Short mmCIF file of C-alpha atoms and ligand atoms in Angstrom, two decimals:
data_model
loop_
_atom_site.label_atom_id
_atom_site.label_comp_id
_atom_site.label_asym_id
_atom_site.label_seq_id
_atom_site.Cartn_x
_atom_site.Cartn_y
_atom_site.Cartn_z
CA MET A 301 -45.53 23.55 11.75
CA SER A 302 -42.60 24.70 13.74
CA SER A 303 -40.63 26.39 11.07
CA GLU A 304 -41.30 28.63 8.19
CA ARG A 305 -37.71 28.78 7.03
CA ASP A 306 -37.00 27.70 3.51
CA TYR A 307 -36.12 24.02 3.51
CA TYR A 308 -33.47 24.37 0.84
CA GLU A 309 -31.84 27.05 2.93
CA VAL A 310 -31.97 24.90 6.04
CA LEU A 311 -30.17 22.09 4.24
CA GLY A 312 -27.89 24.50 2.37
CA VAL A 313 -28.61 23.00 -1.03
CA ALA A 314 -29.71 24.43 -4.36
CA ARG A 315 -33.32 24.01 -5.46
CA SER A 316 -31.97 21.78 -8.21
CA ALA A 317 -30.16 19.50 -5.76
CA ASP A 318 -30.72 15.81 -6.44
CA ASP A 319 -31.57 13.16 -3.83
CA ALA A 320 -27.95 12.28 -3.21
CA GLU A 321 -27.03 15.89 -2.52
CA VAL A 322 -29.97 16.32 -0.18
CA LYS A 323 -28.98 13.19 1.69
CA ARG A 324 -25.38 14.25 1.89
CA ALA A 325 -26.24 17.66 3.19
CA PHE A 326 -28.55 16.18 5.77
CA ARG A 327 -25.94 13.76 7.01
CA ARG A 328 -23.30 16.42 7.26
CA LEU A 329 -25.58 18.82 9.14
CA ALA A 330 -27.02 16.13 11.36
CA ARG A 331 -23.52 15.28 12.48
CA GLU A 332 -23.00 18.91 13.36
CA LEU A 333 -26.35 19.85 14.84
CA HIS A 334 -27.47 16.74 16.66
CA PRO A 335 -28.30 17.85 20.23
CA ASP A 336 -26.12 15.10 21.61
CA VAL A 337 -23.17 16.61 19.79
CA SER A 338 -23.87 20.27 19.42
CA GLU A 339 -23.31 22.61 22.36
CA ALA A 340 -25.29 25.42 20.78
CA PRO A 341 -28.23 26.57 22.98
CA ASP A 342 -30.58 26.34 20.02
CA ALA A 343 -29.33 22.91 18.91
CA ASP A 344 -32.64 21.19 19.57
CA GLU A 345 -34.51 23.76 17.57
CA ARG A 346 -32.11 23.67 14.69
CA PHE A 347 -31.93 19.90 14.56
CA LYS A 348 -35.70 19.71 14.55
CA GLU A 349 -35.76 22.15 11.66
CA LEU A 350 -33.18 20.09 9.82
CA VAL A 351 -35.11 16.84 10.21
CA GLU A 352 -38.25 18.55 9.04
CA ALA A 353 -36.48 19.94 5.95
CA TYR A 354 -35.05 16.54 5.17
CA GLU A 355 -38.40 14.81 5.61
CA VAL A 356 -39.86 17.07 3.00
CA LEU A 357 -37.04 17.26 0.49
CA SER A 358 -36.22 13.58 0.59
CA SER A 359 -39.71 12.62 -0.48
CA SER A 360 -40.42 13.48 -4.10
CA GLU A 361 -44.12 13.85 -3.44
CA ARG A 362 -43.68 16.25 -0.56
CA ARG A 363 -40.92 18.08 -2.28
CA GLN A 364 -43.11 18.75 -5.34
CA LEU A 365 -45.85 19.99 -3.13
CA TYR A 366 -43.49 22.26 -1.29
CA ASP A 367 -41.87 23.56 -4.50
CA ARG A 368 -45.26 24.55 -5.87
CA PHE A 369 -47.15 25.71 -2.83
CA GLY A 370 -44.62 26.19 -0.06
CA HIS A 371 -45.33 25.52 3.57
CA ALA A 372 -49.00 26.18 3.07
CA GLY A 373 -49.15 23.46 0.46
CA LEU A 374 -47.77 20.91 2.85
CA ARG A 375 -50.12 21.95 5.59
CA SER A 376 -53.09 21.68 3.28
CA ARG A 377 -52.19 18.05 2.63
CA GLY A 378 -51.94 17.35 6.31
CA PHE A 379 -48.18 17.03 6.52
CA THR A 380 -46.86 17.33 10.05
CA PRO A 381 -43.23 16.86 10.83
CA SER A 382 -42.80 13.50 12.45
CA PHE A 383 -39.94 14.11 14.83
CA VAL A 384 -42.11 13.21 17.72
CA ASP A 385 -43.44 10.27 15.86
CA PHE A 386 -40.84 7.78 16.52
CA GLY A 387 -41.83 5.01 14.14
CA SER A 388 -41.74 7.02 10.98
CA LEU A 389 -38.27 8.27 11.80
CA GLY A 390 -37.03 4.73 12.28
CA ASP A 391 -35.72 4.20 8.77
CA LEU A 392 -34.18 7.61 8.66
CA PHE A 393 -32.16 7.04 11.78
CA ALA A 394 -31.25 3.50 10.93
CA ALA A 395 -29.84 4.87 7.70
CA PHE A 396 -27.63 7.33 9.36
CA PHE A 397 -26.74 5.58 12.54
CA GLY A 398 -26.02 2.59 10.40
CA ASP A 399 -23.48 4.77 8.68
CA ASP A 400 -21.63 5.16 11.91
CA LEU A 401 -22.55 8.81 12.04
CA PHE A 402 -21.83 9.21 15.71
CA GLY A 403 -19.13 6.64 15.93
CA VAL A 404 -21.30 3.82 17.13
CA GLY A 405 -20.41 1.19 14.60
CA ALA A 406 -23.19 -0.95 13.45
CA ARG A 407 -21.09 -2.19 10.57
CA ALA A 408 -18.69 -4.14 12.70
CA ARG A 409 -20.37 -7.34 11.60
CA GLN A 410 -17.99 -8.03 8.75
CA ALA A 411 -14.38 -7.05 8.80
CA ARG A 412 -11.58 -7.36 6.34
CA GLY A 413 -8.74 -9.56 7.51
CA ALA A 414 -5.46 -8.04 8.56
CA ASP A 415 -2.49 -7.74 6.25
CA ILE A 416 0.61 -9.82 6.83
CA ALA A 417 4.20 -8.72 6.41
CA ALA A 418 6.72 -11.28 5.22
CA GLU A 419 10.30 -10.91 4.14
CA VAL A 420 12.56 -12.63 1.65
CA GLU A 421 16.25 -12.13 0.93
CA ILE A 422 17.79 -12.74 -2.47
CA ASP A 423 21.15 -12.30 -4.15
CA LEU A 424 21.83 -9.45 -6.53
CA THR A 425 22.27 -11.93 -9.35
CA ASP A 426 18.82 -13.35 -8.61
CA ALA A 427 17.42 -9.83 -8.59
CA ALA A 428 18.89 -9.48 -12.08
CA LYS A 429 17.24 -12.65 -13.36
CA GLY A 430 14.07 -12.56 -11.35
CA ALA A 431 13.41 -15.35 -8.95
CA GLU A 432 10.78 -17.50 -7.36
CA ARG A 433 10.90 -18.01 -3.64
CA GLU A 434 8.83 -19.85 -1.10
CA VAL A 435 8.11 -17.59 1.80
CA PRO A 436 6.80 -19.13 5.00
CA PHE A 437 4.20 -17.21 6.92
CA GLN A 438 1.49 -17.68 9.53
CA VAL A 439 -2.02 -16.84 8.58
CA ALA A 440 -5.31 -16.87 10.39
CA VAL A 441 -7.73 -18.97 8.36
CA THR A 442 -11.34 -19.87 8.82
CA CYS A 443 -11.50 -22.88 11.12
CA SER A 444 -12.40 -25.94 9.11
CA THR A 445 -13.86 -27.80 12.08
CA CYS A 446 -16.62 -25.26 12.66
CA ALA A 447 -16.54 -23.48 9.29
CA GLY A 448 -15.88 -20.23 11.10
CA ASP A 449 -18.93 -20.03 13.32
CA GLY A 450 -16.98 -21.04 16.41
CA ALA A 451 -19.52 -23.64 17.57
CA LYS A 452 -18.65 -27.22 18.47
CA PRO A 453 -19.62 -29.52 15.55
CA GLY A 454 -23.13 -30.81 16.04
CA THR A 455 -24.14 -27.67 17.85
CA THR A 456 -25.14 -24.42 16.30
CA PRO A 457 -24.66 -20.92 17.58
CA VAL A 458 -27.80 -19.62 19.18
CA THR A 459 -29.41 -16.28 18.69
CA CYS A 460 -27.93 -13.71 21.02
CA GLU A 461 -30.43 -12.90 23.72
CA SER A 462 -29.09 -9.42 24.33
CA CYS A 463 -29.76 -8.14 20.84
CA GLY A 464 -32.26 -10.69 19.59
CA GLY A 465 -29.94 -11.60 16.71
CA SER A 466 -29.61 -8.19 15.15
CA GLY A 467 -26.04 -7.69 16.43
CA ARG A 468 -27.07 -4.21 17.48
CA LEU A 469 -28.44 -2.71 20.58
CA GLN A 470 -30.60 0.32 20.62
CA ALA A 471 -30.41 2.83 23.37
CA VAL A 472 -33.16 5.39 23.61
CA SER A 473 -32.32 8.92 24.55
CA ARG A 474 -34.97 11.46 25.35
CA THR A 475 -34.89 15.02 24.13
CA VAL A 476 -37.40 17.80 24.34
CA PHE A 477 -38.88 16.91 21.01
CA GLY A 478 -38.94 13.19 21.34
CA GLU A 479 -36.92 10.10 21.71
CA PHE A 480 -33.93 9.12 19.68
CA VAL A 481 -32.52 5.72 19.14
CA ARG A 482 -28.79 5.21 19.09
CA THR A 483 -27.55 1.96 17.71
CA GLN A 484 -24.52 0.20 19.10
CA THR A 485 -22.77 -3.02 18.32
CA CYS A 486 -23.98 -5.63 20.77
CA PRO A 487 -21.17 -6.23 23.25
CA ARG A 488 -22.27 -9.79 24.02
CA CYS A 489 -22.05 -11.21 20.47
CA ARG A 490 -19.78 -8.47 19.15
CA GLY A 491 -22.19 -7.79 16.32
CA ALA A 492 -22.53 -11.36 15.13
CA GLY A 493 -26.10 -11.68 16.36
CA ARG A 494 -25.36 -15.19 17.53
CA VAL A 495 -23.47 -16.65 20.43
CA VAL A 496 -21.74 -19.96 20.79
CA ALA A 497 -22.96 -22.12 23.63
CA GLU A 498 -20.36 -24.87 23.21
CA PRO A 499 -17.18 -23.57 21.61
CA CYS A 500 -15.44 -25.44 18.81
CA PRO A 501 -12.52 -27.38 20.26
CA SER A 502 -10.21 -26.56 17.36
CA CYS A 503 -10.43 -22.80 17.52
CA GLU A 504 -11.85 -22.34 21.05
CA GLY A 505 -14.78 -20.49 19.54
CA ALA A 506 -12.73 -17.92 17.65
CA GLY A 507 -13.80 -19.27 14.25
CA GLN A 508 -10.23 -18.93 13.03
CA VAL A 509 -7.02 -20.85 13.49
CA LEU A 510 -3.42 -19.99 12.72
CA GLU A 511 -1.92 -21.98 9.93
CA GLN A 512 1.66 -22.19 8.67
CA ARG A 513 1.72 -21.62 4.96
CA MET A 514 4.15 -21.29 2.12
CA LEU A 515 3.69 -18.55 -0.32
CA GLU A 516 5.17 -18.79 -3.79
CA VAL A 517 6.51 -15.36 -4.52
CA GLU A 518 7.43 -14.31 -8.01
CA ILE A 519 10.19 -11.72 -7.74
CA PRO A 520 10.40 -9.65 -10.91
CA PRO A 521 13.77 -9.02 -12.56
CA GLY A 522 15.22 -5.65 -11.61
CA ILE A 523 13.71 -5.44 -8.15
CA HIS A 524 15.42 -3.07 -5.75
CA ASP A 525 16.32 -3.67 -2.15
CA GLY A 526 13.47 -2.65 0.15
CA GLN A 527 10.66 -2.94 -2.38
CA ARG A 528 7.52 -4.78 -1.42
CA ILE A 529 5.44 -7.23 -3.40
CA ARG A 530 1.77 -7.31 -2.55
CA ILE A 531 -0.10 -10.56 -2.85
CA SER A 532 -3.81 -9.84 -2.63
CA GLY A 533 -6.12 -11.93 -0.57
CA GLU A 534 -3.52 -14.19 1.01
CA GLY A 535 -3.52 -12.39 4.34
CA HIS A 536 -5.53 -13.17 7.46
CA ALA A 537 -9.10 -14.32 6.90
CA GLY A 538 -11.77 -11.70 7.41
CA GLN A 539 -14.32 -11.87 10.22
CA LEU A 540 -17.77 -13.23 9.47
CA GLY A 541 -17.14 -13.64 5.77
CA GLY A 542 -15.20 -10.42 5.36
CA GLN A 543 -12.48 -10.26 2.74
CA SER A 544 -9.04 -11.62 3.49
CA GLY A 545 -6.15 -9.24 3.96
CA ASP A 546 -3.07 -9.03 1.76
CA VAL A 547 0.48 -10.24 2.18
CA TYR A 548 3.25 -7.71 1.70
CA VAL A 549 6.56 -9.34 1.02
CA LEU A 550 9.53 -7.14 1.69
CA VAL A 551 12.37 -7.99 -0.66
CA ARG A 552 15.91 -7.61 0.63
CA VAL A 553 18.63 -7.76 -1.97
CA ARG A 554 21.85 -9.01 -0.40
CA PRO A 555 24.79 -6.84 -1.32
CA ASP A 556 27.23 -8.61 -3.66
CA PRO A 557 30.88 -7.87 -2.80
CA ARG A 558 31.77 -8.03 -6.49
CA PHE A 559 29.35 -5.38 -7.68
CA VAL A 560 28.14 -1.98 -6.74
CA ARG A 561 24.65 -1.24 -7.96
CA GLU A 562 23.57 2.24 -8.82
CA GLY A 563 20.06 2.37 -10.16
CA ASN A 564 20.09 -0.05 -13.06
CA ASP A 565 23.86 0.16 -13.64
CA VAL A 566 26.40 -2.02 -11.92
CA PHE A 567 30.09 -1.30 -11.36
CA SER A 568 32.95 -3.66 -10.72
CA THR A 569 36.72 -3.64 -10.91
CA VAL A 570 39.18 -5.93 -12.65
CA ASP A 571 42.77 -6.36 -11.51
CA LEU A 572 45.41 -6.70 -14.22
CA THR A 573 49.02 -7.30 -13.38
CA MET A 574 51.56 -4.83 -14.64
CA THR A 575 52.62 -7.23 -17.38
CA GLN A 576 49.03 -8.18 -18.36
CA ALA A 577 48.27 -4.49 -18.77
CA ALA A 578 51.45 -3.87 -20.75
CA LEU A 579 51.31 -7.02 -22.92
CA GLY A 580 47.55 -7.42 -23.25
CA ALA A 581 45.55 -10.33 -21.80
CA ARG A 582 42.35 -12.28 -21.77
CA VAL A 583 40.91 -12.09 -18.30
CA SER A 584 37.81 -13.58 -16.75
CA VAL A 585 35.57 -11.01 -15.02
CA PRO A 586 32.40 -11.63 -13.02
CA THR A 587 29.21 -10.26 -14.51
CA LEU A 588 25.60 -10.57 -13.36
CA GLU A 589 25.24 -13.56 -15.71
CA GLY A 590 28.36 -15.35 -14.61
CA ASP A 591 32.00 -14.98 -15.65
CA ALA A 592 32.88 -13.41 -18.96
CA GLU A 593 36.20 -13.45 -20.79
CA LEU A 594 37.36 -9.95 -21.62
CA GLU A 595 40.17 -9.05 -23.99
CA PHE A 596 42.46 -6.27 -22.79
CA GLU A 597 44.74 -4.72 -25.35
CA PRO A 598 48.46 -4.20 -24.86
CA GLY A 599 49.00 -0.91 -23.07
CA THR A 600 45.74 -0.99 -21.08
CA GLN A 601 45.96 1.76 -18.47
CA PRO A 602 44.79 1.83 -14.86
CA GLY A 603 41.55 3.81 -14.57
CA GLU A 604 40.26 2.68 -17.96
CA VAL A 605 36.62 1.71 -17.90
CA ARG A 606 35.20 -1.09 -19.97
CA ILE A 607 31.48 -0.73 -20.57
CA LEU A 608 29.31 -3.76 -21.14
CA ARG A 609 26.24 -2.08 -22.58
CA GLY A 610 22.95 -3.60 -21.53
CA ARG A 611 24.57 -5.98 -19.10
CA GLY A 612 23.46 -4.19 -15.94
CA MET A 613 20.22 -4.67 -14.05
CA PRO A 614 16.95 -5.01 -15.97
CA VAL A 615 14.59 -2.09 -15.71
CA LEU A 616 11.87 -3.14 -13.29
CA GLN A 617 8.59 -3.54 -15.15
CA GLY A 618 10.09 -1.91 -18.17
CA PHE A 619 12.28 -2.60 -21.12
CA GLY A 620 16.01 -2.75 -21.46
CA ARG A 621 18.79 -2.96 -18.96
CA GLY A 622 21.41 -0.73 -17.44
CA ASP A 623 25.12 -1.03 -18.20
CA HIS A 624 27.94 -2.83 -16.49
CA ARG A 625 31.04 -0.68 -16.09
CA ILE A 626 34.35 -2.31 -15.28
CA LEU A 627 37.16 -0.21 -13.90
CA VAL A 628 40.67 -1.39 -14.66
CA ASN A 629 43.06 -1.63 -11.75
CA VAL A 630 46.71 -2.38 -12.44
CA ALA A 631 48.68 -4.22 -9.79
CA LEU A 632 52.35 -3.38 -9.50
CA PRO A 633 54.92 -5.78 -8.00
CA ARG A 634 55.44 -5.28 -4.31
CA ARG A 635 58.43 -7.64 -3.87
CA LEU A 636 61.00 -8.53 -6.52
CA THR A 637 63.58 -11.30 -6.69
CA ASP A 638 67.10 -10.35 -7.71
CA GLU A 639 66.49 -11.71 -11.17
CA GLN A 640 63.19 -9.80 -11.57
CA ARG A 641 64.85 -6.59 -10.42
CA LYS A 642 67.60 -7.09 -13.02
CA LEU A 643 65.08 -7.60 -15.76
CA LEU A 644 63.13 -4.48 -14.77
CA GLU A 645 66.32 -2.44 -14.58
CA GLU A 646 67.22 -3.62 -18.04
CA PHE A 647 63.68 -2.73 -19.25
CA GLU A 648 64.02 0.72 -17.72
CA ARG A 649 67.34 1.29 -19.58
CA MET A 650 65.66 0.42 -22.83
CA ALA A 651 62.49 2.48 -22.24
CA ASN A 652 62.11 5.90 -23.84
CA GLU A 653 59.41 8.56 -24.30
CA GLU A 654 57.70 6.50 -26.97
CA THR A 655 57.21 3.61 -24.50
CA TYR A 656 54.78 5.67 -22.43
CA ARG A 657 53.27 7.99 -25.05
CA PRO A 658 49.46 7.96 -24.84
CA ASP A 659 47.47 6.84 -27.91
CA GLU A 660 45.57 9.48 -29.81
CA GLY A 661 42.05 9.58 -28.50
CA PHE A 662 42.89 7.99 -25.18
CA PHE A 663 41.32 10.85 -23.25
CA GLU A 664 38.32 10.76 -25.55
CA LYS A 665 37.87 7.12 -24.71
CA LEU A 666 38.20 7.84 -21.01
CA LYS A 667 35.60 10.62 -21.19
CA SER A 668 33.11 8.47 -23.05
CA ALA A 669 33.49 5.81 -20.40
CA PHE A 670 32.08 8.22 -17.86
CA ARG A 671 29.51 9.67 -20.23
ZN1 ZN B 1933 -13.61 -23.81 15.02
ZN1 ZN B 1934 -25.93 -9.75 20.52
#
């Protein structure tokens, strides 16, 4: 018995700690104190102590014995720390080296496929309605000729001689208190455990081929420029049966020269001629759902705003819609014929204060237009 320090103290856990906490504490400390990592002069000693504490507290039988009778209890039952006994530590180290504790990945056998970025451009009016688009993209898929194992049909991959099929190589390092095994991904088979003697002609042994595909993308109404739609599992195939990646479709909403979008509201302008504004008119204006006829009363002023409530953009993944605000612009004549000038001069002679007097509530109306 090398150590008489309290095992709970060594692991830094409470006496009531459960198995998971003990394991967690051990992993954390092992990462810190392992002699290959730690520069401390007493690293060997401390690591040895740690392993011993873990060996006791991770076994319910030993732990009970220790809780009741302490170090003496363990000794009386013939417990000796097994850090020099390589075999019995095997599982322990596999467990934590397998967890990539020291950055030597033994889990590289399966890997999730990479994500793919795709892009689609739609009009603002389509963004208002929602749209379906076919988006072309290239994706790595499992090779159908070899079903992904990379071997020429009729042949099978053979067990990798370097690692004996485990996909991992063990390197033994010696320390003062024994030998340690480090596990590394086998470089020859890259963790697969098997190597291809005759590569598949379709994929040249890669197990995957690139395929051109079309993706049906549902674009929800109200989408904004620059938003992405994620389509799970349609990305590149994973390695060795790993999950496929995702496709992220970037949606670009083409600006529409007729509308300015601000959040869920849209703005546009309508041009009335001087006489349309003065006499009143029915005018066709573009909206997100196509042209709409709008009635303008006699005496419509430039700067008036017509609000089409609920005719803006839909709220993405919500209810309701924004508004469509239409700003009235009045066009004045730039060139007049002699006859037109005469008529306007005559009009001017007949005009008085009443001709231009604002309606009651005009400013109220204007204010409400801007909310
Ligand atoms: Zn193939
Ligand atoms: Zn191998």
